[in-house]
Every structure is written in C-alpha cells, then in structure tokens.
Backbone as a printed PyTorch tensor [residue, N CA C, xyz], in Angstrom:
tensor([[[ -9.8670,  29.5520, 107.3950],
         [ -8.8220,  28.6450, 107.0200],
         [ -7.7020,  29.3710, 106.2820]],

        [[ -8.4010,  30.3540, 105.2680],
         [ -6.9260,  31.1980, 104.6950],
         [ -6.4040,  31.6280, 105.6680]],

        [[ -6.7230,  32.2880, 106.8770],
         [ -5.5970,  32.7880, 107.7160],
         [ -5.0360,  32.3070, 108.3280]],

        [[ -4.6960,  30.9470, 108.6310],
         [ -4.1770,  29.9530, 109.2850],
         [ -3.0310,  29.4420, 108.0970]],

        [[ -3.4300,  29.2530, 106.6020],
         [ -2.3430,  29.2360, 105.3400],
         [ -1.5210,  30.5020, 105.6980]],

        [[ -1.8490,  31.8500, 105.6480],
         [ -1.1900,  33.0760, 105.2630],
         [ -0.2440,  32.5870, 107.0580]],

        [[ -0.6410,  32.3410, 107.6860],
         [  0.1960,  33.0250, 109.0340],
         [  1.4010,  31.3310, 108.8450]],

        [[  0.7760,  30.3020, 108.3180],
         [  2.0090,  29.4880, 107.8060],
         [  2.5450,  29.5070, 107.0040]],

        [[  2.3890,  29.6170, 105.9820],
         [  3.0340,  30.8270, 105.0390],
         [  4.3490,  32.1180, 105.5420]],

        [[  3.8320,  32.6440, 106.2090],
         [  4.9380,  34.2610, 106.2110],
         [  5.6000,  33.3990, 107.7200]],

        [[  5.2000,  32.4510, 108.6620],
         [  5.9950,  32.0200, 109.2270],
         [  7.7320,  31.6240, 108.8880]],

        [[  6.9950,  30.4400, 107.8920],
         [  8.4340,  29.8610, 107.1990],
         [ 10.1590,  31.3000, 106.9020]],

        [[  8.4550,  32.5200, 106.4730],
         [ 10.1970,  33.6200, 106.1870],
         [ 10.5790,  34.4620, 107.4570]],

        [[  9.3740,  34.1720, 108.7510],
         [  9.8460,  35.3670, 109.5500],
         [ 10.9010,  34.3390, 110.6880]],

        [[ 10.4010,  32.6790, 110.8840],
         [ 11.0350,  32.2230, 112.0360],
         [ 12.4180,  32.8020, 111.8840]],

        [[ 13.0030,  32.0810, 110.9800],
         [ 14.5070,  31.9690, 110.1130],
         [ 15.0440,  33.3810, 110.8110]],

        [[ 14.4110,  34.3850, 110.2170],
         [ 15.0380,  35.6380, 110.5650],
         [ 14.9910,  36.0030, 112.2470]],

        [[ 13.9700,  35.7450, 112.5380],
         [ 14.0970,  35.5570, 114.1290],
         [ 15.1410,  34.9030, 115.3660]],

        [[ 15.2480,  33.8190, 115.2080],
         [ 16.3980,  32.7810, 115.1230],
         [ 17.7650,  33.6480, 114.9450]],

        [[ 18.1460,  34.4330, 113.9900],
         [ 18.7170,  35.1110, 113.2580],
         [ 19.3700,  36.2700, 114.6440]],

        [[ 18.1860,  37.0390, 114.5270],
         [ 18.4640,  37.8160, 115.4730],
         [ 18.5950,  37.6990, 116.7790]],

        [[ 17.7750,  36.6500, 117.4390],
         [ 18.2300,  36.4080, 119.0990],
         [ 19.8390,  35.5630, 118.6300]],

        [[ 20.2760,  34.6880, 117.8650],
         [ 21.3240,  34.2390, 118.0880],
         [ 22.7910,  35.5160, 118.2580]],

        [[ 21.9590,  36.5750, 117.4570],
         [ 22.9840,  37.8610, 117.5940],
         [ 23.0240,  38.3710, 118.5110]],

        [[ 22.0890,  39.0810, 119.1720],
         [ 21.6960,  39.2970, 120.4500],
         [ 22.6880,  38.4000, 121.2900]],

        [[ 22.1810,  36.6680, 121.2070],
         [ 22.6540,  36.2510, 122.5680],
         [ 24.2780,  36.7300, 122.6100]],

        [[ 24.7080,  36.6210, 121.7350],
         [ 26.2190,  36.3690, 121.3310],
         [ 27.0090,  38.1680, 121.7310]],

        [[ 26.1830,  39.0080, 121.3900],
         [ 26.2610,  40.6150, 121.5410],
         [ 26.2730,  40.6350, 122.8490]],

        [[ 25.2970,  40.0170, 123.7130],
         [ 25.4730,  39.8970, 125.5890],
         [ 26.4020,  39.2810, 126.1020]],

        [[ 26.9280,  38.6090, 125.7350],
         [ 28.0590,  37.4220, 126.0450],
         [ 29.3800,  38.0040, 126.0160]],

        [[ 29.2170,  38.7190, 124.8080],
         [ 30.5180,  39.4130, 124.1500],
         [ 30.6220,  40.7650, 124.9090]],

        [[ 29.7940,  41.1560, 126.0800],
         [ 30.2200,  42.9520, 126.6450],
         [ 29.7100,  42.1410, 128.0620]],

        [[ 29.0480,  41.2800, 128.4190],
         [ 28.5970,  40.9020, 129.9120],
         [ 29.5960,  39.6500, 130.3620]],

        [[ 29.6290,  38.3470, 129.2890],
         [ 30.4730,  37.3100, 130.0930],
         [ 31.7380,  37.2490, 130.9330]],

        [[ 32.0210,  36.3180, 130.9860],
         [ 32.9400,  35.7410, 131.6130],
         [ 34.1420,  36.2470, 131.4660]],

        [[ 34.1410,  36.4830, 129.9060],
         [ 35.4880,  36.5110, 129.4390],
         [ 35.1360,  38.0290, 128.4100]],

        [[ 33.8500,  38.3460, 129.1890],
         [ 33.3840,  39.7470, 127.7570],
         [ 34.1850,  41.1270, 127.8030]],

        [[ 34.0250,  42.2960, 127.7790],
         [ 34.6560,  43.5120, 127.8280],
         [ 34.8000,  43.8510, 129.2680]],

        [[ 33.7820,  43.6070, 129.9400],
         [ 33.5380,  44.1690, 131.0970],
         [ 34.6050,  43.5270, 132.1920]],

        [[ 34.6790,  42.1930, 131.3650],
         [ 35.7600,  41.9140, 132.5520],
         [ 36.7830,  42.1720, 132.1780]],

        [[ 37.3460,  42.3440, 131.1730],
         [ 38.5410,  42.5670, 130.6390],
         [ 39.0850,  43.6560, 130.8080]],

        [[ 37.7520,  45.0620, 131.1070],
         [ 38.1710,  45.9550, 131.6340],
         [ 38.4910,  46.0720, 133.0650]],

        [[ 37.7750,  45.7090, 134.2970],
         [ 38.1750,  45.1320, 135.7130],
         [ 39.4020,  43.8460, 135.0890]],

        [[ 39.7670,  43.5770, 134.7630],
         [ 41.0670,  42.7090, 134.7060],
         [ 42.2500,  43.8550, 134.6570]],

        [[ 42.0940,  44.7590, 133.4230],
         [ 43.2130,  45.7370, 133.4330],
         [ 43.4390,  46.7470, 134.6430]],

        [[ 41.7430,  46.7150, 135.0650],
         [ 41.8040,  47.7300, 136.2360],
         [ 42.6790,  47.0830, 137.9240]],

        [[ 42.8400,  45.9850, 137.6890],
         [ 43.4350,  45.1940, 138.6360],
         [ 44.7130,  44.9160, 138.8450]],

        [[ 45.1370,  44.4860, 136.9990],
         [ 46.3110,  44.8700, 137.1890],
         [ 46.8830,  45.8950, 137.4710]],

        [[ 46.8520,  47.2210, 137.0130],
         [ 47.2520,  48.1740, 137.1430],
         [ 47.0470,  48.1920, 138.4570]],

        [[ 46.4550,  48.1210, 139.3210],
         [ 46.5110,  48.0920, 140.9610],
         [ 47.7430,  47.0670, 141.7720]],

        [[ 47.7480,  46.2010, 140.8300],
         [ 48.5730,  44.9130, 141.5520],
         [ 49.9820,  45.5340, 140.8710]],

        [[ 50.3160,  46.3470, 139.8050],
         [ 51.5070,  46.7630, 139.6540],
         [ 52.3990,  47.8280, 140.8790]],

        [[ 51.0840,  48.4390, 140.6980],
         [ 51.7260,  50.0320, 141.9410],
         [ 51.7810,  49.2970, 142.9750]],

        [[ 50.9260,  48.2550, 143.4900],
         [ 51.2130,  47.7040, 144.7780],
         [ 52.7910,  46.9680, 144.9060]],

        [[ 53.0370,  46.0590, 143.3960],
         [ 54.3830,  45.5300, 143.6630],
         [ 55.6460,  46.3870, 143.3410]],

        [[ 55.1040,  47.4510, 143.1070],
         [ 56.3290,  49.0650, 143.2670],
         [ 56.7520,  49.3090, 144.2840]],

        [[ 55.5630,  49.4330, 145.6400],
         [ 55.6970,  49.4120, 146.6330],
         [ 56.4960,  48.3610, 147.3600]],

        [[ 56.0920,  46.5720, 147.3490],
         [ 56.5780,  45.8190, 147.8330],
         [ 58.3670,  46.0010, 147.5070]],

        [[ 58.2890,  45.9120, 146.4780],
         [ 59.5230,  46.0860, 146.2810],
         [ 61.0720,  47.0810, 147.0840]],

        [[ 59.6960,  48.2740, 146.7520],
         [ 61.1380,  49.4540, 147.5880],
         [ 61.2900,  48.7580, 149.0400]],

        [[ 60.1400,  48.1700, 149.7810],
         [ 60.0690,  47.4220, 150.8450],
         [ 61.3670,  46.6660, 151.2160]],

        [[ 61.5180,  45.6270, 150.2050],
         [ 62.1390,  44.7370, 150.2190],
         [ 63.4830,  45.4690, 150.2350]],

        [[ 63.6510,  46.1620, 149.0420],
         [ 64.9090,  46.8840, 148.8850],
         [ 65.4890,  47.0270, 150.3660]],

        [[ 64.5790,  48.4710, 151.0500],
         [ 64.9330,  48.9840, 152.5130],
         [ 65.3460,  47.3160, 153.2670]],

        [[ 64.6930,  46.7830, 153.5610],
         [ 65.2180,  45.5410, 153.9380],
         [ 65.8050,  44.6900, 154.0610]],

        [[ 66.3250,  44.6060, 152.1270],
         [ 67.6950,  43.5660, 152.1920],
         [ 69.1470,  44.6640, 152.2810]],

        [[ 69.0730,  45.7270, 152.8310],
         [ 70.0010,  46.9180, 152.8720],
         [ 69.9620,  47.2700, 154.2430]],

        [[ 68.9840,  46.5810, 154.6120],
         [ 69.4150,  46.6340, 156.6790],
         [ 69.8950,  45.6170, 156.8900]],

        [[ 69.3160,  44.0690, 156.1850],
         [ 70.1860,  42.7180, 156.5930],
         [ 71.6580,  43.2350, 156.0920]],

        [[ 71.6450,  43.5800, 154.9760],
         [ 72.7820,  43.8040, 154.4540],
         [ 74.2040,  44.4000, 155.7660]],

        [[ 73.5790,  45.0740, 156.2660],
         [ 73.9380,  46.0050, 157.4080],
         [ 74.5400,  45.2610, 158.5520]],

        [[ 73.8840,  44.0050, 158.9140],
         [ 74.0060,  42.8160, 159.5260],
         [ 74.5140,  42.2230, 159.5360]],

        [[ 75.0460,  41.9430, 158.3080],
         [ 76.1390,  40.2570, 158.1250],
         [ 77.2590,  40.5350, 158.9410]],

        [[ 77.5140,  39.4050, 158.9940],
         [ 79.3930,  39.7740, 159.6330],
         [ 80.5180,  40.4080, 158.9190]],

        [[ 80.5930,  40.1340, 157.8010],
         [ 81.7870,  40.8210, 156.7100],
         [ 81.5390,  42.1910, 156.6510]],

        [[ 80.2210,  42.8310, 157.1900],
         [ 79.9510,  44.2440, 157.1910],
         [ 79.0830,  44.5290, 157.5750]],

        [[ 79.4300,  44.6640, 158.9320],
         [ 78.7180,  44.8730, 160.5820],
         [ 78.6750,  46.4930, 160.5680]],

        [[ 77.4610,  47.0520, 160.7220],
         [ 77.5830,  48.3600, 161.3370],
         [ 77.0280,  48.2990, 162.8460]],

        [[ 77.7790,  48.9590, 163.6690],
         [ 78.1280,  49.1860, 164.9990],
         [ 76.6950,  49.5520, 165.5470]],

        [[ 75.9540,  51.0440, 164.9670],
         [ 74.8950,  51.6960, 165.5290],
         [ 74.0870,  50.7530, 165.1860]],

        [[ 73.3960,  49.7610, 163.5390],
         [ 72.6420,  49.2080, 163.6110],
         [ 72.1520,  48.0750, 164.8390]],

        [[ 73.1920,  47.0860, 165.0010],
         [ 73.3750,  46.1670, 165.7710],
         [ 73.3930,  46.5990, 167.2320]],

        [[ 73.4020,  48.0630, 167.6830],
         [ 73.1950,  48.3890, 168.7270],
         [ 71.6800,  48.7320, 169.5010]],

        [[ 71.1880,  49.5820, 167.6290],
         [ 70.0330,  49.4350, 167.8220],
         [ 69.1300,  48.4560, 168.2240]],

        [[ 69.3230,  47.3640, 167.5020],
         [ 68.7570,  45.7390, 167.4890],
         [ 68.8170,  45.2780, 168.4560]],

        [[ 70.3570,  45.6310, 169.0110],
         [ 70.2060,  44.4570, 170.3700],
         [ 69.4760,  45.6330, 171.1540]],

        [[ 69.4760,  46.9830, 171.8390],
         [ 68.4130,  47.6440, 172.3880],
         [ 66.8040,  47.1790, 172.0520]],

        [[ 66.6520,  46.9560, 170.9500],
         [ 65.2700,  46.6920, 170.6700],
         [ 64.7970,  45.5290, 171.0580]],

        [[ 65.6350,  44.8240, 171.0010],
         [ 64.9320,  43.2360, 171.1070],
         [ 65.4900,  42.6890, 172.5580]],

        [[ 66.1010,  43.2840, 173.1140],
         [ 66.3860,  43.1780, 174.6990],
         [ 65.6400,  44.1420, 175.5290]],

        [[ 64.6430,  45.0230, 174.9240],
         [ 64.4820,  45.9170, 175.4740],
         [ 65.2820,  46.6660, 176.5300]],

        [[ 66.4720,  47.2260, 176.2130],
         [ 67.1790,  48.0240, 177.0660],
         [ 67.4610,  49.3880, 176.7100]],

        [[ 67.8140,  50.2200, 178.0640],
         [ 68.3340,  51.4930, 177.7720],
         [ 68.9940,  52.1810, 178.7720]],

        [[ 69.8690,  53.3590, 178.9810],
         [ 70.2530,  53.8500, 179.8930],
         [ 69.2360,  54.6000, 180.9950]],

        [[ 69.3710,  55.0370, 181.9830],
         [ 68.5610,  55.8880, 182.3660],
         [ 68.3260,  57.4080, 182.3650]],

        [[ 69.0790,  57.9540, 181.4240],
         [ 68.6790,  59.3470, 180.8120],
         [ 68.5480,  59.0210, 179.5440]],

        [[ 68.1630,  58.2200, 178.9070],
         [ 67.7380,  58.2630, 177.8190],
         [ 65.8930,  57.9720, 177.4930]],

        [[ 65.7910,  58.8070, 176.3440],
         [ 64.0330,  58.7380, 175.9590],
         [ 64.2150,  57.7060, 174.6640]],

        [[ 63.0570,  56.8950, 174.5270],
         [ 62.4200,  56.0130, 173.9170],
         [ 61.5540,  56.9870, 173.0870]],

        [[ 62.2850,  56.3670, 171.7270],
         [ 60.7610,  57.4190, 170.4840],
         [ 60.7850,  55.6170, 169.8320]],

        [[ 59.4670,  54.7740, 170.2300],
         [ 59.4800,  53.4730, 169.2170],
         [ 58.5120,  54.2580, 168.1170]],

        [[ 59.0380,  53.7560, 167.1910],
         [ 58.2210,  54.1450, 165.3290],
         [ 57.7190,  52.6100, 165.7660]],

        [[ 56.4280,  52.9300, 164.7000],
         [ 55.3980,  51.4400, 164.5090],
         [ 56.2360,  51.6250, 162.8520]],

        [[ 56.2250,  49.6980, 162.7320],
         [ 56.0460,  49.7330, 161.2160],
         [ 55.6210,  48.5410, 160.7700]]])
C-alpha cells in the first residue's frame, strides 16, 4: 500500500512537469515543421526568389515585344518589319530566295 501512496505522491510533482514539456515539444515541432514554421518560410523565400528571375525574364520579353508592335503602328511603320510579317504570315517568297524560320 505504501507504494501505491509514494507513486501518488511524486505523481502530483512529476505530471505537471510532464505536461510541461510535451506542450514545449509540441509547440518546438510546429514552430520548424508547420504550416507556417521555418521550413516553409524557407521554400517560400526559395520560391520567391525563383518567381523574381523568372519575372526578369518575362519582362525583357515583353520589352522585345512592345518594341516590335511599336515597329507596327501606323505613325511609325518600318518597311522591312512589315515586310517581314506579311512574308511570314502569307507564307511567301521569291524564288531564289532561302528560308532560315527561327522557332520562338
């Protein structure tokens, strides 16, 4: 029977501290594994930084692009572009001439 007192006894001081420590624990996993913990926060930065260089890229894209429409309008028509274009999209050409099509 005393050892059934002693183990209720030193219970009362060890639960408390137990309790104690898994609540740290849980909170220590949460805080480097969750949702919102380190780990993602590090793949978050690692993403952005990917989605930046990518919109570096889009961009010069765009640039080259609104500088060929540009090329286009009527108030400032270039001759070779629009010659090109209509060759391309009519598919035409002389007959001594070679075809180099670029993919893009």
């Amino acid at each position: 029977m005393s050892l059934f007192r002693e183990i209720h006894k030193r219970s009362r001081v060890v639960i408390p501290q137990v309790l104690g420590a898994s609540l740290v624990a849980y909170f220590a996993y949460h805080t480097i594994e969750g949702d919102r913990g380190v780990w993602a926060w590090i793949h978050l930065t690692q993403n952005l930084q990917a989605k930046q260089i990518e919109m570096v890229g889009v961009q010069g894209d765009r640039q080259e692009l609104e500088s060929r429409v540009a090329l286009l309008r009527p108030d400032n028509l270039d001759p070779d572009l629009l010659e090109e274009r209509a060759r391309d999209v009519l598919n035409y050409g002389r007959e001594n001439e070679y075809l180099v099509i670029k993919q893009r």
